[in-house]
Short mmCIF file of C-alpha atoms in Angstrom, two decimals:
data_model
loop_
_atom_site.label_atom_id
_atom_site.label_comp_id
_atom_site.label_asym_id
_atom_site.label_seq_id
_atom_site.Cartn_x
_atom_site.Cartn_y
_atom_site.Cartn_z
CA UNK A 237 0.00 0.00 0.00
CA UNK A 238 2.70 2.35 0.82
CA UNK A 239 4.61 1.56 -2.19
CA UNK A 240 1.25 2.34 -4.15
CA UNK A 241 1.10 6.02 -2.37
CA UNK A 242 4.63 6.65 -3.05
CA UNK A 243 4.19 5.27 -6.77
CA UNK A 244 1.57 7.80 -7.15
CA UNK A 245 2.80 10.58 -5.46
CA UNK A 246 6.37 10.85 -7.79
CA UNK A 247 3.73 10.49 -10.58
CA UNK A 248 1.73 13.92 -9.82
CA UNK A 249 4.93 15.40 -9.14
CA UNK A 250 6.12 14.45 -12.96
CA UNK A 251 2.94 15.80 -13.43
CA UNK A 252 3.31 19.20 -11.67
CA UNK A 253 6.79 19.72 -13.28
CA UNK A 254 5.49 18.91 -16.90
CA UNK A 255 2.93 21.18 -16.48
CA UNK A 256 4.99 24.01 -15.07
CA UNK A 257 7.28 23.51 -17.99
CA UNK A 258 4.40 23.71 -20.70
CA UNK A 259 3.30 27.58 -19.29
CA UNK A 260 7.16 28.40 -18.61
CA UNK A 261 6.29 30.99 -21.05
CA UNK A 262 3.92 33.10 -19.50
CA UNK A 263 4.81 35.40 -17.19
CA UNK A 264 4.15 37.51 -14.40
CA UNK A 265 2.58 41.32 -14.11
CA UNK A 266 6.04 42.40 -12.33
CA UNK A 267 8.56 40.55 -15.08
CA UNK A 268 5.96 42.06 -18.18
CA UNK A 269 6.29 45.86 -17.10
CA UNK A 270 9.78 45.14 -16.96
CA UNK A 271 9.72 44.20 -20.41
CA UNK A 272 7.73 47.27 -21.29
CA UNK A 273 9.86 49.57 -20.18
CA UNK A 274 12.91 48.41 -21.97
CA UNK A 275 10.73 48.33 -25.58
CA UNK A 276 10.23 51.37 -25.45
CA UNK A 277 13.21 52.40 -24.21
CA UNK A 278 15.13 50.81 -27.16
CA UNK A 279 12.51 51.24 -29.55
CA UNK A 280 13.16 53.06 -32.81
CA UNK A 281 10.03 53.19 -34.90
CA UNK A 282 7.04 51.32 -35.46
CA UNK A 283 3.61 51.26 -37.76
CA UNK A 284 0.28 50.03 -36.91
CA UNK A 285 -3.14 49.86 -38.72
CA UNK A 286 -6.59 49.21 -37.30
CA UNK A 287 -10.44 50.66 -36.42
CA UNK A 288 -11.35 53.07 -33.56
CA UNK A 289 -15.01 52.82 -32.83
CA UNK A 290 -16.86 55.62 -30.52
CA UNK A 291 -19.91 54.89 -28.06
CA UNK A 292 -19.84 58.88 -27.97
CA UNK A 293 -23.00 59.50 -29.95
CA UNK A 294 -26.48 57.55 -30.30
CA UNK A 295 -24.78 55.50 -32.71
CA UNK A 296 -20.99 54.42 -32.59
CA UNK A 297 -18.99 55.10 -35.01
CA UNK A 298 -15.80 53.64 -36.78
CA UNK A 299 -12.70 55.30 -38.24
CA UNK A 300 -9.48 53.54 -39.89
CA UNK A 301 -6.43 54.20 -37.89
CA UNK A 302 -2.86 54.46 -39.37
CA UNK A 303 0.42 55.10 -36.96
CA UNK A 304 3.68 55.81 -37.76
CA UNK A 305 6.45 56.60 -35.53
CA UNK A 306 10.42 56.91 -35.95
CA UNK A 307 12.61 58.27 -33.07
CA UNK A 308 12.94 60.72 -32.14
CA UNK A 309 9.87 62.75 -32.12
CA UNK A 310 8.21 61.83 -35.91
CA UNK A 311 4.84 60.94 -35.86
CA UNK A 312 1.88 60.17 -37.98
CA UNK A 313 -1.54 59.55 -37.31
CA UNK A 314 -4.48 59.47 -39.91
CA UNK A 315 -8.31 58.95 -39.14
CA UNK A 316 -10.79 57.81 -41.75
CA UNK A 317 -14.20 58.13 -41.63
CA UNK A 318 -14.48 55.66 -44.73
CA UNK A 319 -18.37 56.23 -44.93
CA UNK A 320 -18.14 59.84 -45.36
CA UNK A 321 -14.67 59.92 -46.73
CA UNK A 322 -12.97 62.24 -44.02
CA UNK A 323 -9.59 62.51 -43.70
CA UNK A 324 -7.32 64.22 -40.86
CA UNK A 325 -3.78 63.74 -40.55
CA UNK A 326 -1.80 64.49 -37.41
CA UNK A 327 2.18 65.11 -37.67
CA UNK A 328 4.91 65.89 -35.80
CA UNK A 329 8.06 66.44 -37.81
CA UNK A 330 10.94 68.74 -37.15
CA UNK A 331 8.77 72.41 -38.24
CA UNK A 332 6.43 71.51 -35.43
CA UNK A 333 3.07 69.82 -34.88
CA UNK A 334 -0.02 70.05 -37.42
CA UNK A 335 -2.98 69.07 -37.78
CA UNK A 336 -4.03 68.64 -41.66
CA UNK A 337 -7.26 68.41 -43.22
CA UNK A 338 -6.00 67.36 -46.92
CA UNK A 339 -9.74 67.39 -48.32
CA UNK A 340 -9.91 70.88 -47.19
CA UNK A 341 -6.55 72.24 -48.39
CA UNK A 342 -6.47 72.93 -44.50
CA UNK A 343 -3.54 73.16 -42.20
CA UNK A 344 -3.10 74.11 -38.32
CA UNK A 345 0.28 74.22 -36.31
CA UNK A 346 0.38 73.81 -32.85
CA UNK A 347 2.83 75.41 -30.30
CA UNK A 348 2.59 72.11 -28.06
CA UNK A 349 4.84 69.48 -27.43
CA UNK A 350 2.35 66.88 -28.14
CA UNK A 351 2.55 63.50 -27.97
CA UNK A 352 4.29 64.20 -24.66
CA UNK A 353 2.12 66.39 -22.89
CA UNK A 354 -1.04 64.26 -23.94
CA UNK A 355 -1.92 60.50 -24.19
CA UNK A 356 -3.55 59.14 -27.18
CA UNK A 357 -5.39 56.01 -27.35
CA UNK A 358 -3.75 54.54 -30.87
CA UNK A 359 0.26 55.26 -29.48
CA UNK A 360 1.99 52.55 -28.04
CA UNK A 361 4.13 55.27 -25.68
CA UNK A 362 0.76 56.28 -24.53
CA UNK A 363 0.01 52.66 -23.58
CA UNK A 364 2.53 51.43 -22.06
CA UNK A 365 3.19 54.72 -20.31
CA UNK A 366 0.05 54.46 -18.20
CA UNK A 367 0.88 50.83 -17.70
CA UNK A 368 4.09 51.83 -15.98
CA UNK A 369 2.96 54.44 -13.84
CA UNK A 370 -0.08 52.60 -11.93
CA UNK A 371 1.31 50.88 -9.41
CA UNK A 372 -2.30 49.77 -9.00
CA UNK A 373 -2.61 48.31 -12.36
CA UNK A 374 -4.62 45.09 -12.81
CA UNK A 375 -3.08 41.96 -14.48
CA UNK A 376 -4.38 39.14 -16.60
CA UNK A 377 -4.00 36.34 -19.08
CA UNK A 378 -7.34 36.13 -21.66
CA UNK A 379 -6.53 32.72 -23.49
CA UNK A 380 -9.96 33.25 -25.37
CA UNK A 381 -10.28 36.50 -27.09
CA UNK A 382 -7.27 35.43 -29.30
CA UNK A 383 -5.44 32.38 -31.21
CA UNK A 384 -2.98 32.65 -28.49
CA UNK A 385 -2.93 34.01 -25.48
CA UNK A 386 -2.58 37.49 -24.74
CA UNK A 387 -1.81 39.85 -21.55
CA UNK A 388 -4.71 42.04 -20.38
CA UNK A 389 -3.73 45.36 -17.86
CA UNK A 390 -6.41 47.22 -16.49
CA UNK A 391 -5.29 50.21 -15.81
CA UNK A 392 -6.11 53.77 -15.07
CA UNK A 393 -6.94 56.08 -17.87
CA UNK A 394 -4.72 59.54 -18.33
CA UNK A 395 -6.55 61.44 -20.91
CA UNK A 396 -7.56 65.01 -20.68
CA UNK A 397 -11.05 63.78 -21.07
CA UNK A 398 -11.66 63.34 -17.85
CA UNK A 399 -14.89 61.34 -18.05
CA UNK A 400 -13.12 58.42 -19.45
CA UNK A 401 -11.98 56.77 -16.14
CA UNK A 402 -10.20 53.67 -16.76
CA UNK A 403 -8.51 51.49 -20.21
CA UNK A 404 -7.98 47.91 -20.84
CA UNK A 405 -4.98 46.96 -23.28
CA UNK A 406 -4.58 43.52 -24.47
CA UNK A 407 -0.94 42.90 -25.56
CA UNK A 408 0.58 40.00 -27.35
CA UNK A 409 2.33 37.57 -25.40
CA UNK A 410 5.41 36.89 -27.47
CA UNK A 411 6.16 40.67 -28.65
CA UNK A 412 3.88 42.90 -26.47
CA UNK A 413 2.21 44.65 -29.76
CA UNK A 414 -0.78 45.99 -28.81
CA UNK A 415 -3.93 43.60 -29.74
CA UNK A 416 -6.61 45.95 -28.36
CA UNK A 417 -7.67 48.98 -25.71
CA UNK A 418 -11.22 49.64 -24.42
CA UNK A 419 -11.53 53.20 -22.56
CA UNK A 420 -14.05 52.99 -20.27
CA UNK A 421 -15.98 56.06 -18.27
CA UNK A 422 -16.80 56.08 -14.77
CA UNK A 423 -19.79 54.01 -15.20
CA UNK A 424 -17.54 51.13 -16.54
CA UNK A 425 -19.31 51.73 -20.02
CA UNK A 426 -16.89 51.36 -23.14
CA UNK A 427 -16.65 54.81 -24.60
CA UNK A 428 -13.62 53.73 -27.29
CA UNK A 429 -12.36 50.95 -28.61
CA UNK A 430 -8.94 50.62 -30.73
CA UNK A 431 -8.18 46.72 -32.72
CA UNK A 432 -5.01 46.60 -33.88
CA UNK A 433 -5.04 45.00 -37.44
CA UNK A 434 -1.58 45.16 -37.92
CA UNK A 435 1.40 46.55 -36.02
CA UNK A 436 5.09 46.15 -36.87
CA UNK A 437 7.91 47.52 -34.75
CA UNK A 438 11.36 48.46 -36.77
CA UNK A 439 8.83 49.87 -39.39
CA UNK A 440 11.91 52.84 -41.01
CA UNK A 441 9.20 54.46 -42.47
CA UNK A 442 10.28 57.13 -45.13
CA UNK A 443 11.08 60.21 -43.67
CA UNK A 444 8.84 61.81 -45.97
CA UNK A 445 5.99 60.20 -44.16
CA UNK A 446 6.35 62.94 -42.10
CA UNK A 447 6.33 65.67 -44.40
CA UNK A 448 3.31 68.26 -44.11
CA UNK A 449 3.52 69.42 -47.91
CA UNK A 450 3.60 66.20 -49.08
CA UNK A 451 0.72 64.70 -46.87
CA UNK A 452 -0.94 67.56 -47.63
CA UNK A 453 -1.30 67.18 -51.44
CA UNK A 454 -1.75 62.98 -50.80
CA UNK A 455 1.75 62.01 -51.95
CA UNK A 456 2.29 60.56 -48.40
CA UNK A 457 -1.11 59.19 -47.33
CA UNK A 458 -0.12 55.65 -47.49
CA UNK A 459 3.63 55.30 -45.32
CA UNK A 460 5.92 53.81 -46.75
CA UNK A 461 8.11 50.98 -44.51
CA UNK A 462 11.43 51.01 -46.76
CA UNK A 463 14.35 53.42 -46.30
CA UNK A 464 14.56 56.38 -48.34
CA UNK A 465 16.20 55.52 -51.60
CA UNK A 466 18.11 58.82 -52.06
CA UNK A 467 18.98 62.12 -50.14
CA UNK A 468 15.73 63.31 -51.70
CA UNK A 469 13.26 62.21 -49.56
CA UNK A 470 15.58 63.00 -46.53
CA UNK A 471 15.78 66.81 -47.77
CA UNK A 472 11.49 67.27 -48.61
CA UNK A 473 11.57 66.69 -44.58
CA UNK A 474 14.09 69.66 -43.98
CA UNK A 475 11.58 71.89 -46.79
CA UNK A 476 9.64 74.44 -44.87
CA UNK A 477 5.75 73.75 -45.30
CA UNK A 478 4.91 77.13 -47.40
CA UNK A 479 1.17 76.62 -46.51
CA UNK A 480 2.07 76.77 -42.92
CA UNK A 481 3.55 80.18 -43.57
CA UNK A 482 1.15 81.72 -46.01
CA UNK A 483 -2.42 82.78 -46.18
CA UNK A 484 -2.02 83.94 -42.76
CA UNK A 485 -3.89 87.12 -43.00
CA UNK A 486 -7.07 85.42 -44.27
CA UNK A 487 -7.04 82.83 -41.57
CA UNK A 488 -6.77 85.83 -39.04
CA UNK A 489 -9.69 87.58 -40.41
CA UNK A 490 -11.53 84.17 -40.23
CA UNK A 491 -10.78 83.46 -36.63
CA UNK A 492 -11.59 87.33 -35.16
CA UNK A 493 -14.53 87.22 -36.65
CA UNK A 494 -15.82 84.20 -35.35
CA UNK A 495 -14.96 85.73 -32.45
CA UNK A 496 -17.41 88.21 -32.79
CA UNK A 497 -19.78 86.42 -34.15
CA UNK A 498 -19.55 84.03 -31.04
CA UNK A 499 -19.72 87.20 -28.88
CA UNK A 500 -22.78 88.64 -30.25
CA UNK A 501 -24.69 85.74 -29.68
CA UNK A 502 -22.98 85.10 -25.88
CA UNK A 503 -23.34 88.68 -25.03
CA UNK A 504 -19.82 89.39 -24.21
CA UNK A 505 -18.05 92.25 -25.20
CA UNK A 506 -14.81 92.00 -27.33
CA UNK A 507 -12.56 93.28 -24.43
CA UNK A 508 -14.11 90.35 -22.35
CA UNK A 509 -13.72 87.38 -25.44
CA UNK A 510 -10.87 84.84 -25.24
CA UNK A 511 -7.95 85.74 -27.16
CA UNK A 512 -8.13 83.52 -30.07
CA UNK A 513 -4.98 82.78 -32.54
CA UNK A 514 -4.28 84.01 -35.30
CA UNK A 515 -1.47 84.24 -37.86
CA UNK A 516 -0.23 88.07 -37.54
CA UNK A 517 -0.53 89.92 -34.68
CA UNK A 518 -2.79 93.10 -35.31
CA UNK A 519 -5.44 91.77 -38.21
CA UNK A 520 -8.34 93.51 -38.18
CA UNK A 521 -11.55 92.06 -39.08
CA UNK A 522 -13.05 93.23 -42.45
CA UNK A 523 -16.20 94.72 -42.07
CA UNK A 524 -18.17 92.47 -42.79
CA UNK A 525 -17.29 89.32 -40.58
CA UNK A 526 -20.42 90.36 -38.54
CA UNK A 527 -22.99 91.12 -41.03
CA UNK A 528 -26.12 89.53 -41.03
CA UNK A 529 -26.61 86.68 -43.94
CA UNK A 530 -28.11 88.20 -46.74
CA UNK A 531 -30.26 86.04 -49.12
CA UNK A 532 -27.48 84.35 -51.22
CA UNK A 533 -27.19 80.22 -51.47
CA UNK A 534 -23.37 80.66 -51.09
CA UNK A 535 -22.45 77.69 -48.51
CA UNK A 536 -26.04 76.99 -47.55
CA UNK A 537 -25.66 73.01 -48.97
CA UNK A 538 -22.82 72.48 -47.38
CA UNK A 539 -23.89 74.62 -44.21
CA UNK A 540 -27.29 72.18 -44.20
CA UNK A 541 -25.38 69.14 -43.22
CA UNK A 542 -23.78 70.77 -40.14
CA UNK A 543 -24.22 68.56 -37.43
CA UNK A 544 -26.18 69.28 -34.07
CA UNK A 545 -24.62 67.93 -30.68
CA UNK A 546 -26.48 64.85 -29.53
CA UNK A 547 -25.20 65.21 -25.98
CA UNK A 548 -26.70 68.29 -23.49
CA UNK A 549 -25.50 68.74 -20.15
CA UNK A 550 -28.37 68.23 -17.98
CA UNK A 551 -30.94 71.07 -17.56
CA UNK A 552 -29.61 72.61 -20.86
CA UNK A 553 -32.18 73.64 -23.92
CA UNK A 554 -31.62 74.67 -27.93
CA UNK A 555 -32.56 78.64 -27.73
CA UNK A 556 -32.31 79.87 -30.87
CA UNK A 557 -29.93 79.92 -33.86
CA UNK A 558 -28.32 83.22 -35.76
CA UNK A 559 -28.06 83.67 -39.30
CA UNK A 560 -24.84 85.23 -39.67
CA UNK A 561 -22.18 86.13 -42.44
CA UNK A 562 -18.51 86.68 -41.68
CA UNK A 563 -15.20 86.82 -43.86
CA UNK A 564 -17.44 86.48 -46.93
CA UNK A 565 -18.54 82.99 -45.68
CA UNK A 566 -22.15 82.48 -44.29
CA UNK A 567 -22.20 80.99 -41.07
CA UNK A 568 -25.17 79.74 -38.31
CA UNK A 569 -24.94 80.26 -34.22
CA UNK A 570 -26.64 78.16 -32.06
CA UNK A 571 -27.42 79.10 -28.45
CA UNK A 572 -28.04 76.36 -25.85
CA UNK A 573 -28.40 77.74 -22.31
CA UNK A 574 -30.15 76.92 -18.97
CA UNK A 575 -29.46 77.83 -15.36
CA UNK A 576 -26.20 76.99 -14.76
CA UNK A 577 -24.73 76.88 -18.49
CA UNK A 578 -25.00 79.13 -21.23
CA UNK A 579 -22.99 78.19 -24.57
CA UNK A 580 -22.99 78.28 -28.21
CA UNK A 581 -21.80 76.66 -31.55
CA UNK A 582 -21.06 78.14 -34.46
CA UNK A 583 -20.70 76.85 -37.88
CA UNK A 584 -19.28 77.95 -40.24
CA UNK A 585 -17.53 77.16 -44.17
CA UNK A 586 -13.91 76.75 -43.75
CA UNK A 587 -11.45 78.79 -46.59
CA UNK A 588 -10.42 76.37 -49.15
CA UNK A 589 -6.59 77.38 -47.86
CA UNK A 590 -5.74 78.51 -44.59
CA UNK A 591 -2.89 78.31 -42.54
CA UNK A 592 -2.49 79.64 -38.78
CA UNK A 593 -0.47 78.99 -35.55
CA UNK A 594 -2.57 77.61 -33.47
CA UNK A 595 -1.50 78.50 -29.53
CA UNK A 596 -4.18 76.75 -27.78
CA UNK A 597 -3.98 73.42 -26.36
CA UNK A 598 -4.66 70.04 -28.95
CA UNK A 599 -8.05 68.02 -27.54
CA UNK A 600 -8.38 64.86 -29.02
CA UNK A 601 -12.14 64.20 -29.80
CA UNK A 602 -11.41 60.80 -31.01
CA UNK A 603 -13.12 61.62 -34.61
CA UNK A 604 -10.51 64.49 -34.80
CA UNK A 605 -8.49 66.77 -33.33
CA UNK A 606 -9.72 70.36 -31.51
CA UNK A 607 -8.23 73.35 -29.68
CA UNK A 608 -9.14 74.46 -27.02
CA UNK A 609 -7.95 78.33 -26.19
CA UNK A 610 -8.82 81.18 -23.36
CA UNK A 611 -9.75 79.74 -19.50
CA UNK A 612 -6.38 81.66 -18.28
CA UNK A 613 -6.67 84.90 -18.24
CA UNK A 614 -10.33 85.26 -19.65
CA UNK A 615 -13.20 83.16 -17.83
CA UNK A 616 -14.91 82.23 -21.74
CA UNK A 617 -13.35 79.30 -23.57
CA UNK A 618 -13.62 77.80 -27.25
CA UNK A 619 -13.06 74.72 -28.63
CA UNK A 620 -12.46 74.43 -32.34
CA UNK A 621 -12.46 71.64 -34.51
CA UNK A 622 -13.32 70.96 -38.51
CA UNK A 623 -15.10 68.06 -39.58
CA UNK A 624 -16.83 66.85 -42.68
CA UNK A 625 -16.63 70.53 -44.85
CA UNK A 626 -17.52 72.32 -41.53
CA UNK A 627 -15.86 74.49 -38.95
CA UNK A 628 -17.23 74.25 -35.48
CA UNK A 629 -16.72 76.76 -32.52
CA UNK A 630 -17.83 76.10 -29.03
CA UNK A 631 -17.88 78.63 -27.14
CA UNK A 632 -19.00 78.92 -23.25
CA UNK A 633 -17.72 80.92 -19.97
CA UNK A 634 -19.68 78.92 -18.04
CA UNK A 635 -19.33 75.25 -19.33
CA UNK A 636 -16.80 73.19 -17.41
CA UNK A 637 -14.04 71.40 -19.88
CA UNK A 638 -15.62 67.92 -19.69
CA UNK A 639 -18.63 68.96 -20.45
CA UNK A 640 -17.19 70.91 -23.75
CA UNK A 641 -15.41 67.69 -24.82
CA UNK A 642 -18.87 65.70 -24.27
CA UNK A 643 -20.68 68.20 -26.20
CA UNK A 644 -17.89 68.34 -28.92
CA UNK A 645 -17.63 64.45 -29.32
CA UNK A 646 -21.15 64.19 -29.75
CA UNK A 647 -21.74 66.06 -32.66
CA UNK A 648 -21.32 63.23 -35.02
CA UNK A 649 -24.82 62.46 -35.80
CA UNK A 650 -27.91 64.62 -36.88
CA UNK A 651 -30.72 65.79 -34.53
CA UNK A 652 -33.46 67.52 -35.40
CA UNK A 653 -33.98 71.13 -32.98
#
């Protein structure tokens, strides 16, 4: 009998050892962020492709994603909306960082240090970043979601949305590329999802990838993973983008006005508006950037599918909407106030070419990219951001900065006033 229980005991421990040998590949929470840190560390470039999909709206909403990074500080990001074929491309190159609406001949160049100031959802820094810093992070192997299995850290979220709380990131096993992120908000409901459909570290992307002319007129739109053939490519990064640098005066006009215009309908004063950017110091507005719309069609089809936010703070009401006309572009206001908030939203027709240095602060909105300007020295605040043919400018002194980004992000769908 004993020899029986000693027979069968050295068998589970054959067992036991077999066993631990089979999963000697997975590892621990402690031994992965170890592992994180030194990929990124030693990292020199990478390119991934794959869908965002919002929960912002009534309806979510998908966009392609395309990344492309190279060390030091290049970076590319482009958003698709395939269904209503908009485009915006994000850079960061050695003139600065833009924001480029190719469809729209449109560019805007931020004074930010961006990607490092703010996280983005589709950047593997951004992920593994907020994996390294919570020291209360959540750990996890999901051997069902995927053909193999994959790590899963639940971790806290570090956007300057602050309604999204927490993020999940799934993470390959064998080479940590990133699988998957959910961003949830406090109520533990999914707000944005990111699938990675591919993702390739050691990517040496062509450096004109990063070049704002070039993405501008579509030449770069699809990256290229090969090194540059010639000094060519390497000198159309060092070109100056001229549409950065040009137009300036127009955009000016453009932006004071909708000042104004965003004034009138707030009832503030100039001397108590935000300072908004523009591209020389000292435009003045041409006269008529204020002037009430007269009768002409001019922009009216493209001002008709302007988009209405689908998302009120609580308490808050439509009030009434301005016909307006400024720059030689017609334009709508709409006023939403109640109690506590009082804001509006104008729309207007973008130039077909404008340029400007932007000195507010980049907000990701998911579907694009806004910015946000004033709350320093001035109490009002506006939020800015161009989507499908139209320019839209919140505007509030009373609406906290989540709400703005709630409003902003849902005005992706149409509602009837």
């Amino acid at each position: 009998m004993r020899r029986r229980i000693s027979l069968l005991a050295a068998v589970l421990m054959c067992l036991t050892a077999l066993l631990a040998a089979c999963g000697s590949g997975t590892k621990d929470a402690e031994s992965v962020v170890k592992d994180l840190d030194k990929v990124v560390s030693s990292m020199e470039s990478y390119h991934g492709k794959g869908t965002m999909t919002l929960n912002t709206g009534q309806q979510p909403l998908q966009y392609d994603v395309d990344v492309t990074y190279q060390k030091p500080n290049y970076y590319r990001i482009e958003l698709t909306n395939a269904k209503k074929d908009i485009t915006q491309i994000v850079l960061r190159n050695d003139e600065g960082v833009f924001v480029l609406t190719p469809r729209l001949n449109k560019v805007f160049r931020f004074q930010s240090d961006w990607p490092q100031n703010q996280g983005q959802v589709y950047l593997y820094q951004t992920l593994v970043q907020s994996i390294l810093i919570d020291n209360s992070r959540q750990f996890a192997i999901d051997k069902e979601t995927y053909e193999k299995d994959s790590y899963v850290f639940d971790v806290m979220a570090n956007y300057q949305n602050g309604s999204l709380a927490r993020q999940k990131i799934w993470l390959d096993q064998d080479n940590y590329i990133p699988l998957k992120v959910q961003v949830s908000d406090t109520n533990q409901t999914v707000m944005v999802t990111v699938e990675f459909k591919e993702f390739a570290f050691d990517a040496k992307p062509d450096k004109s990838v990063f070049d704002t002319q070039r993405n501008l007129s579509g030449a770069a739109n699809k990256p290229s993973t090969t090194e540059p053939a010639d000094e060519g490519a390497a000198d159309a990064q060092e070109q100056t983008d001229p549409a950065a640098t040009e137009n300036g005066s127009t955009n000016g006009e453009q932006q004071q006005g909708a000042d104004n215009a965003g004034n009138a309908a707030t009832g503030t004063d100039a001397e108590g508006s935000t300072e908004q950017p523009d591209a020389q110091a000292g435009e003045e507005p041409a006269e008529d950037t204020m002037a009430p719309a007269d009768d002409s069609n001019a922009g009216v089809d493209l001002l008709s599918d302007a988009l209405e936010p689908l998302y009120l703070p609580e308490g808050v009401a439509f009030e009434k909407t301005i016909d307006i006309e400024f720059g030689g572009l017609p334009g709508v206001i709409d006023r939403y106030s109640s109690e506590d908030y009082d804001f509006t939203i104008l729309k207007t027709q973008p130039a077909d070419v404008a340029a400007s240095t932007i000195k507010g602060t980049m907000v990701p909105l998911g579907f694009t990219i806004a910015e946000l300007t004033g709350g320093e020295e001035s109490e009002q605040r506006t939020l800015t951001w161009t989507y499908n043919g139209i320019q839209y400018r919140l505007t509030s002194g009373t609406l906290p900065e989540a709400e703005m980004f709630k409003v902003a992000q849902s005005v992706q769908g149409e509602m009837t006033k």
